[in-house]
CSV table of C-alpha atoms and ligand atoms in Angstrom, one decimal:
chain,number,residue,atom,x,y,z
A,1,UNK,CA,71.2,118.9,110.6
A,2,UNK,CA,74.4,117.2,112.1
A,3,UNK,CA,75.3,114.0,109.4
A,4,UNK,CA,75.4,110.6,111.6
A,5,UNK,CA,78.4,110.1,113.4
A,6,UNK,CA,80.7,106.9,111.7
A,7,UNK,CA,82.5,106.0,115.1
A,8,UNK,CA,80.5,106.8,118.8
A,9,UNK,CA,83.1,106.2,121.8
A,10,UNK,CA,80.1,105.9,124.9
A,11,UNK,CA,81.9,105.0,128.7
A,12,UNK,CA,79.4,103.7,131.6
A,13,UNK,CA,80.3,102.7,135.5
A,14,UNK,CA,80.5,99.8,137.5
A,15,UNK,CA,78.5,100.2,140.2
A,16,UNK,CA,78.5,99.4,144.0
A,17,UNK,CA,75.6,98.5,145.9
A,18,UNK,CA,75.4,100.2,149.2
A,19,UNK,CA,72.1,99.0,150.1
A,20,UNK,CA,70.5,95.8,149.0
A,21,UNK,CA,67.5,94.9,150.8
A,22,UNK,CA,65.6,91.7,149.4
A,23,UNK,CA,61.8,91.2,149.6
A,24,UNK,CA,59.5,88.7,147.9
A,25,UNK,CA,59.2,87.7,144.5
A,26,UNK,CA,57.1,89.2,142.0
A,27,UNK,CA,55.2,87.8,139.0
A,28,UNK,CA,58.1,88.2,136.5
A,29,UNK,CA,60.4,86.0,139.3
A,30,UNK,CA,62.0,89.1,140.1
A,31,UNK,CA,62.9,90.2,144.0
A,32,UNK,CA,61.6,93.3,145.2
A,33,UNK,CA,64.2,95.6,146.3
A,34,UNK,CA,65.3,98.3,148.3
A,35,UNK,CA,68.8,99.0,147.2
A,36,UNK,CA,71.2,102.2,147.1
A,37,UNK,CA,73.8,102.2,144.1
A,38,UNK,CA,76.3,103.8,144.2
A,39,UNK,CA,78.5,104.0,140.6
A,40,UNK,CA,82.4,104.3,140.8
A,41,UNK,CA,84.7,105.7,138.4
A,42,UNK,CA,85.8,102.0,136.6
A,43,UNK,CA,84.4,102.2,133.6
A,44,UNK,CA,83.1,100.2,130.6
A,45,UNK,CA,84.5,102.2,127.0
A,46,UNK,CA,82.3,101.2,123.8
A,47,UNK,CA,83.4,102.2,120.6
A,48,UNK,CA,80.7,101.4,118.1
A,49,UNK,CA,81.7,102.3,114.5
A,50,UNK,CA,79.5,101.9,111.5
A,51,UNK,CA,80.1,98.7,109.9
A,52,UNK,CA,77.6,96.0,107.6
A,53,UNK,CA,77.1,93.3,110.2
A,54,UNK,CA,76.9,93.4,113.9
A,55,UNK,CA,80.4,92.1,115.3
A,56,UNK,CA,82.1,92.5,119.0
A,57,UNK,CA,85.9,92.6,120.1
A,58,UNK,CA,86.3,92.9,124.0
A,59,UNK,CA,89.7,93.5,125.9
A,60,UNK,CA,90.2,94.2,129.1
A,61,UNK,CA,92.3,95.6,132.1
A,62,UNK,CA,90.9,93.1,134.7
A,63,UNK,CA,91.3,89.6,134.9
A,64,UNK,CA,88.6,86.6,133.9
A,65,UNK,CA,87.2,85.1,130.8
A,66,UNK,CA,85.7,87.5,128.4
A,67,UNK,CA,82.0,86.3,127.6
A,68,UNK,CA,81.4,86.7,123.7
A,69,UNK,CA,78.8,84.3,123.1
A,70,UNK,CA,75.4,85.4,122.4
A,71,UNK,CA,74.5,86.0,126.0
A,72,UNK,CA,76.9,89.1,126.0
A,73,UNK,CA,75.0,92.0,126.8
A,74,UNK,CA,76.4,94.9,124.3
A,75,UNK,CA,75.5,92.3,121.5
A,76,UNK,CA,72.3,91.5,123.4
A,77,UNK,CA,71.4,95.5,123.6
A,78,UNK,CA,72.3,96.2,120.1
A,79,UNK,CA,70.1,93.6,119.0
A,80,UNK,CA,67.6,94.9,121.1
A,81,UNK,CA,68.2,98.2,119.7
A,82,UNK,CA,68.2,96.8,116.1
A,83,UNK,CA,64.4,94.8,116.8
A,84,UNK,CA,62.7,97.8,118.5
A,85,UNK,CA,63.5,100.2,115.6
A,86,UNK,CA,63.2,98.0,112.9
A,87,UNK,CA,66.2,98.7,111.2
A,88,UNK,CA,68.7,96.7,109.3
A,89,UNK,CA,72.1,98.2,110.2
A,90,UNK,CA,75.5,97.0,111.8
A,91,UNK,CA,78.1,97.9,114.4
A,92,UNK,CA,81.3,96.8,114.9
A,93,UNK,CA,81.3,96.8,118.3
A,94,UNK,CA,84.7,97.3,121.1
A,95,UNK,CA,84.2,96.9,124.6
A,96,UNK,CA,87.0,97.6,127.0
A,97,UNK,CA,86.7,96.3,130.0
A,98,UNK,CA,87.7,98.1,133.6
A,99,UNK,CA,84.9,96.7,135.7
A,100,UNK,CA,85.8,93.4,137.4
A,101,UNK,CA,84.2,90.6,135.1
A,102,UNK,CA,81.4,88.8,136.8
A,103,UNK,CA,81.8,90.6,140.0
A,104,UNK,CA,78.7,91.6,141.0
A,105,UNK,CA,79.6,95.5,140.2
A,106,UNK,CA,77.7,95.4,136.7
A,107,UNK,CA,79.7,95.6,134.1
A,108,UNK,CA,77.7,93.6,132.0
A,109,UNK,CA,74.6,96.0,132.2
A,110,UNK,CA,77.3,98.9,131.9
A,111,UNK,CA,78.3,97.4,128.5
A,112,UNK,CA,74.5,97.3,127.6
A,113,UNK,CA,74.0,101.0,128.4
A,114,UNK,CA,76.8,102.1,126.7
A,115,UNK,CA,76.3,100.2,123.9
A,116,UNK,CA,72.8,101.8,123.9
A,117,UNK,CA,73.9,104.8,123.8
A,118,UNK,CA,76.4,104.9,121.6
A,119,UNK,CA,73.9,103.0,118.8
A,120,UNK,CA,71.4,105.7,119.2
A,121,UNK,CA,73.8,107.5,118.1
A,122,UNK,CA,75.5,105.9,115.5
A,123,UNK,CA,72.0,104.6,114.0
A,124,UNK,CA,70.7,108.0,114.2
A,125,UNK,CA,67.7,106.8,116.3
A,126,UNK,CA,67.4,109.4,118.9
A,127,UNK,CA,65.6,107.6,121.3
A,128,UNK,CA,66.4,110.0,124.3
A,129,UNK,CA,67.6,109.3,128.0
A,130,UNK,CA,63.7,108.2,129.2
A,131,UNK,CA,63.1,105.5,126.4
A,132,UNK,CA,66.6,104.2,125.8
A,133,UNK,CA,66.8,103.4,130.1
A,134,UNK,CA,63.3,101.6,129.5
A,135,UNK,CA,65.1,99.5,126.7
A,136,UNK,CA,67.7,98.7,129.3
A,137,UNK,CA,65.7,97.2,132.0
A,138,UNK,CA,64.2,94.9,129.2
A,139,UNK,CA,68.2,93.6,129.2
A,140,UNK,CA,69.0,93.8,132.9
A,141,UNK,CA,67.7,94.9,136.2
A,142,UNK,CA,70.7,97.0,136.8
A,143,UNK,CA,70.7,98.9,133.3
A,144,UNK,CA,68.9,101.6,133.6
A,145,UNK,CA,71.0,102.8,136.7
A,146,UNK,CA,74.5,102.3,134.3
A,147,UNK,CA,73.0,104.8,132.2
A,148,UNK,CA,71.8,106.8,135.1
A,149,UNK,CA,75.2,107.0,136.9
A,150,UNK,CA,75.7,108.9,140.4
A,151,UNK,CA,73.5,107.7,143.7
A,152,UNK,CA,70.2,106.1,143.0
A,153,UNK,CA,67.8,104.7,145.5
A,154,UNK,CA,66.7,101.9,143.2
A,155,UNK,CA,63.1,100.1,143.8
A,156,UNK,CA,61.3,97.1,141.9
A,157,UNK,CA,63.7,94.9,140.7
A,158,UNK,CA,65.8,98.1,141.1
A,159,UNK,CA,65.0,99.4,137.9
A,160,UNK,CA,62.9,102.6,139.2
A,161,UNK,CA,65.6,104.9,139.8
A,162,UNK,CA,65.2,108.1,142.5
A,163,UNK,CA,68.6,110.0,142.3
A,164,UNK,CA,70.3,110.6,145.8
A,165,UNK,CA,71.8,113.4,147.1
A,166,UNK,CA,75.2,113.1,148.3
A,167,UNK,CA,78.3,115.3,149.9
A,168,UNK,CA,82.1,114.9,148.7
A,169,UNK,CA,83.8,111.9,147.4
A,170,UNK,CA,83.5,108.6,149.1
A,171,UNK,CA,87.0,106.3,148.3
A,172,UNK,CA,86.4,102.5,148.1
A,173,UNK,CA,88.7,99.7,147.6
A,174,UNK,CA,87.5,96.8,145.4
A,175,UNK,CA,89.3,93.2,146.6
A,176,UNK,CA,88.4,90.9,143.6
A,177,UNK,CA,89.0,87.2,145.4
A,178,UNK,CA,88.6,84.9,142.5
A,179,UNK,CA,85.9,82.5,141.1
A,180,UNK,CA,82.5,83.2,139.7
A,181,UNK,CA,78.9,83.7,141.5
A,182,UNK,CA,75.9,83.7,139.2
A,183,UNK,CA,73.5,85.7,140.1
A,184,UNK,CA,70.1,83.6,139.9
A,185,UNK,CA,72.5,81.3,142.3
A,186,UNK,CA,72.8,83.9,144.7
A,187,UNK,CA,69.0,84.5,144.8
A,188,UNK,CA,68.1,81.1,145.1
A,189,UNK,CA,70.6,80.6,147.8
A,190,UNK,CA,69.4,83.6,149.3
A,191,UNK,CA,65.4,81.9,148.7
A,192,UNK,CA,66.4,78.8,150.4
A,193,UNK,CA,68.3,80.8,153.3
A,194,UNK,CA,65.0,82.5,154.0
A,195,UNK,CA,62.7,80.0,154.0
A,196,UNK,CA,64.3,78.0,156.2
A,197,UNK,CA,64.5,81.2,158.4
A,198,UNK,CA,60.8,80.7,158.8
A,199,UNK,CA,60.6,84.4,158.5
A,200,UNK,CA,58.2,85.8,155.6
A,201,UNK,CA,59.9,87.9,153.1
A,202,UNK,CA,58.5,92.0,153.1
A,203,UNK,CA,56.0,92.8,149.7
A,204,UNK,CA,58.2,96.4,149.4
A,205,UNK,CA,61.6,96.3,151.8
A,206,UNK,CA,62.3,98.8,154.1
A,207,UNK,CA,65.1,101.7,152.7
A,208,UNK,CA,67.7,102.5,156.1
A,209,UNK,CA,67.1,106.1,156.0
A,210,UNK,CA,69.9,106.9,157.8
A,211,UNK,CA,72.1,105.6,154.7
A,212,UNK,CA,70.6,108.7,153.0
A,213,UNK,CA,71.5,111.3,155.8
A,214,UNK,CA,75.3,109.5,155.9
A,215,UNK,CA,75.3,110.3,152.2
A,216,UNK,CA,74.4,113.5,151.8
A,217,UNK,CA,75.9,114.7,155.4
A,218,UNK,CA,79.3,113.3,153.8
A,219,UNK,CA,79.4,111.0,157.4
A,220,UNK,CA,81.7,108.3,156.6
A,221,UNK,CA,81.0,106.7,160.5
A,222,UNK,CA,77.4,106.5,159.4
A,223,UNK,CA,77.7,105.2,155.9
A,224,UNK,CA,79.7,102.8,157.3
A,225,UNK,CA,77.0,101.0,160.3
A,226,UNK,CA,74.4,101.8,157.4
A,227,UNK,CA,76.3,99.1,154.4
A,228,UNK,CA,74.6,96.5,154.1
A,229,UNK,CA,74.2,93.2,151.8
A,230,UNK,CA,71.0,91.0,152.5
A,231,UNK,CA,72.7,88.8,149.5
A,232,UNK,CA,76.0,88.7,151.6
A,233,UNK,CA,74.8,85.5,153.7
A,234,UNK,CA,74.2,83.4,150.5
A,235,UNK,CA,77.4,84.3,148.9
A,236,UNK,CA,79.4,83.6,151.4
A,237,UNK,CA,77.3,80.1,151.6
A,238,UNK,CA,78.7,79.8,148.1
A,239,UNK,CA,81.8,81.0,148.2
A,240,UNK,CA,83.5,80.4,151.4
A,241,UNK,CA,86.7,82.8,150.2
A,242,UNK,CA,84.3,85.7,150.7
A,243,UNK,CA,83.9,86.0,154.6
A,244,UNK,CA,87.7,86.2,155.2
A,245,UNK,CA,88.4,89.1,153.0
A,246,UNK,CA,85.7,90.9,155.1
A,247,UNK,CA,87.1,90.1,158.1
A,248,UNK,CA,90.5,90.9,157.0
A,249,UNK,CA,89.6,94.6,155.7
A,250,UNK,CA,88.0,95.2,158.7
A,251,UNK,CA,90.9,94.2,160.7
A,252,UNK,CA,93.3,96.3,159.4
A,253,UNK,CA,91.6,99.2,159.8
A,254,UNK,CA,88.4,99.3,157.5
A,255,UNK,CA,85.4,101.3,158.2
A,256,UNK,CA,83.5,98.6,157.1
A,257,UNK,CA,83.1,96.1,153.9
A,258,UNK,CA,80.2,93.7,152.6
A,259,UNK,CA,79.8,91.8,149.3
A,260,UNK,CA,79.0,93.8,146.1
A,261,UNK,CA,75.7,93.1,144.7
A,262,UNK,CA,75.1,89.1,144.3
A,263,UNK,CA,79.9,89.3,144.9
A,264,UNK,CA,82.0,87.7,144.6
A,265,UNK,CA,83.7,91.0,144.8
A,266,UNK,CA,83.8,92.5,148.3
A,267,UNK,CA,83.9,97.2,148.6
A,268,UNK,CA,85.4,97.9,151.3
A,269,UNK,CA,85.3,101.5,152.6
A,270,UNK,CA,87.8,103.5,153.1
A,271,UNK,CA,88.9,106.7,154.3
A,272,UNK,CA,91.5,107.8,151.4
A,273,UNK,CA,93.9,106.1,148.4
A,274,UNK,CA,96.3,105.6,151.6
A,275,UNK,CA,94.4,103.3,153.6
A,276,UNK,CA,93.4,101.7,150.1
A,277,UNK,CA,96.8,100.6,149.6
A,278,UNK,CA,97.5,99.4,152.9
A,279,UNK,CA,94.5,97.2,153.3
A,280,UNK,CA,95.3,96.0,149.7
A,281,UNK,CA,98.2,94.9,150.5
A,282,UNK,CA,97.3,93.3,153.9
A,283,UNK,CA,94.5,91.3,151.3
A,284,UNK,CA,97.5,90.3,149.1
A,285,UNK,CA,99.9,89.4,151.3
A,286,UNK,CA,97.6,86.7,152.9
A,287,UNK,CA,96.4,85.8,148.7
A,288,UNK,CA,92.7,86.9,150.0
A,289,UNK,CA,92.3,88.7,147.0
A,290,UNK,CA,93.5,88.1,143.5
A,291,UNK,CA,93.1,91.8,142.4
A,292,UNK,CA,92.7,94.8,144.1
A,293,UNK,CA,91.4,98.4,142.2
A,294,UNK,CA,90.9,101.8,144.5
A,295,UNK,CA,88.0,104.0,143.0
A,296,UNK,CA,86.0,106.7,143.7
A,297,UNK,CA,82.2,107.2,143.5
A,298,UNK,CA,80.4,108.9,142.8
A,299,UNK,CA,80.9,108.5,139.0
A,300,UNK,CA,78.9,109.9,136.0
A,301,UNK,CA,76.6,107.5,134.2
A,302,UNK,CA,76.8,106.5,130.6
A,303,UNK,CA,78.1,109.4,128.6
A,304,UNK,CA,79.4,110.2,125.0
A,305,UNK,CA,83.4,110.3,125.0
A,306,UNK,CA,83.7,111.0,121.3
A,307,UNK,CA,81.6,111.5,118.2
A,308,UNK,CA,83.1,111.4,114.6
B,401,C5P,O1,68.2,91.5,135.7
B,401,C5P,P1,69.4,90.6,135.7
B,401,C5P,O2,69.5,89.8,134.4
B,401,C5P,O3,70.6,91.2,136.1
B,401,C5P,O4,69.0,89.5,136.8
B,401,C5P,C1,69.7,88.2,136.8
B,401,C5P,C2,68.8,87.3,137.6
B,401,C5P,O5,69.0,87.7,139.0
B,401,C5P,C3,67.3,87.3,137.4
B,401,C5P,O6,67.0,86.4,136.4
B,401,C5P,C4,66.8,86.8,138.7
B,401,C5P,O7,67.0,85.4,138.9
B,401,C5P,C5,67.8,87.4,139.7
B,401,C5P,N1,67.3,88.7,140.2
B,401,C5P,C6,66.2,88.7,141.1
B,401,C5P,N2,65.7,89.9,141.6
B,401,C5P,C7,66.2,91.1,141.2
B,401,C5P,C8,67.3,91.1,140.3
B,401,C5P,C9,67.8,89.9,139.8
B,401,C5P,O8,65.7,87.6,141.5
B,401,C5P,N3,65.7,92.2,141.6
């Protein structure tokens, strides 16, 4: 038998969605989905080392206020962790941070399966893949597919994961435009948007199929009339910076671009790192985006870095 590891260095992705289709609500209060996620090769690094308490440093290469309060998700997770087991054990805990902060890409729920991961490990609890993703969606609908990685068709509250198929690389820019969009706000936005609509929202949303052929046919033309965001119209209700920095990437050139999950920061899709850093600047030169990161999907899910 291997001893226990004193030090577990875990990485997870941010993720995009390419794909989000909103239905009703369910008993839980949770939307019904039909989304396609796509994760991109920014990545939360945990480094969980054996320690007597539970503790958590985070620094970070992307701008915004770190949230350490109790509502952080690794701290959340490895209490999680801690309950379900029933053990009494610590972790110092260090997140660094890659994903935009409150973006809408999920780096919170890639902090939680990272940090999952690496306590199974460190804590010797060898929960597996299967049972450590159920964990996960207990902490956040997009959890389980942080731990997942790759192209997932997700379902339910897009927790039940179906991997895609896809062909070659696909190259996005991320254009972070400042400010902060919770994502119960975007729902209930989204809610309010509907009803007024008049129009009934589906019990199980309709997937585009043709998404799925664009992905694993490698068609960038056809991934590109497939993106789409039924949260895009509430977040840019919310946050009227958003809209613009569409437009804009389109403009110059774009294939296309929509709001990232419940935003604020918009993909846009490009053909290579070239085009990237022309439309980024474009997006900078007018101050339509604070930040602007080029990565690649589609990216491995949570994995172990280093064990000591
Ligand atoms: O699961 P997570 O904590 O990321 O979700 C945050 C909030 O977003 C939920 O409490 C809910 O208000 C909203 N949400 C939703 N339907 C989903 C996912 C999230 O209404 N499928």
């Amino acid at each position: 038998m291997t001893p226990a590891p004193d030090r577990v260095v875990v990485r997870a992705p941010g993720k995009i969605n390419l794909s989000l289709r909103v239905g009703a609500v369910d008993a839980r209060g949770y939307h019904s989905l039909a989304t396609v996620f796509q994760a991109v090769d920014l990545y939360e690094t945990v480094t969980a080392t054996r320690a007597d308490q539970l503790s958590l440093e985070l620094t970070s290469d992307v701008p915004g206020e770190l949230p350490l309060d109790g509502n952080n998700l690794a701290l959340r997770a490895a209490e999680l962790l801690r309950s379900e087991c029933a053990l009494d054990l610590g972790a110092a805990l260090h997140v660094h941070k890659q994903v935009p902060i409150a973006g809408g890409m999920g780096g919170g729920s890639a902090d939680a399966a990272a940090t999952l991961v690496a306590l199974d490990r460190l804590w010797g609890t060898g929960l597996g893949p299967e049972r450590l993703r159920a964990l996960g969606a207990r902490l956040g609908a997009d959890v389980p597919f942080a731990m997942l990685g790759h192209t997932a068709l997700g379902r339910g509250n897009g927790a039940d994961l179906t991997t895609v198929l896809t062909h070659g690389e696909w190259t996005w820019l991320l254009a972070v435009p400042g400010g902060h969009l919770s994502t119960p706000a975007v729902f209930r936005r989204f809610d309010e948007i509907s009803l007024a609509s008049g129009r009934p929202l589906a019990e199980r949303p309709e997937l585009d199929e043709r998404q799925l052929q664009a992905l694993s046919g490698g068609n960038i033309e056809l991934l590109a009339e497939t993106l789409h965001n039924d949260l895009q119209i509430a977040a840019f209700a919310l946050h009227p910076g958003l809209e613009p920095v569409v437009e804009a990437a389109e403009r110059l050139g774009a294939p296309a671009a929509l709001v990232s999950g419940s935003g604020p920061t918009i993909a846009v899709l490009v053909q290579d790192e070239a085009q990237a850093r022309e439309i980024a600047a474009g997006l900078m030169r007018d101050s339509l985006a604070q930040t602007c990161l080029v990565a690649r999907g589609s990216a491995p899910g949570a994995s172990v870095l280093e064990e000591s």
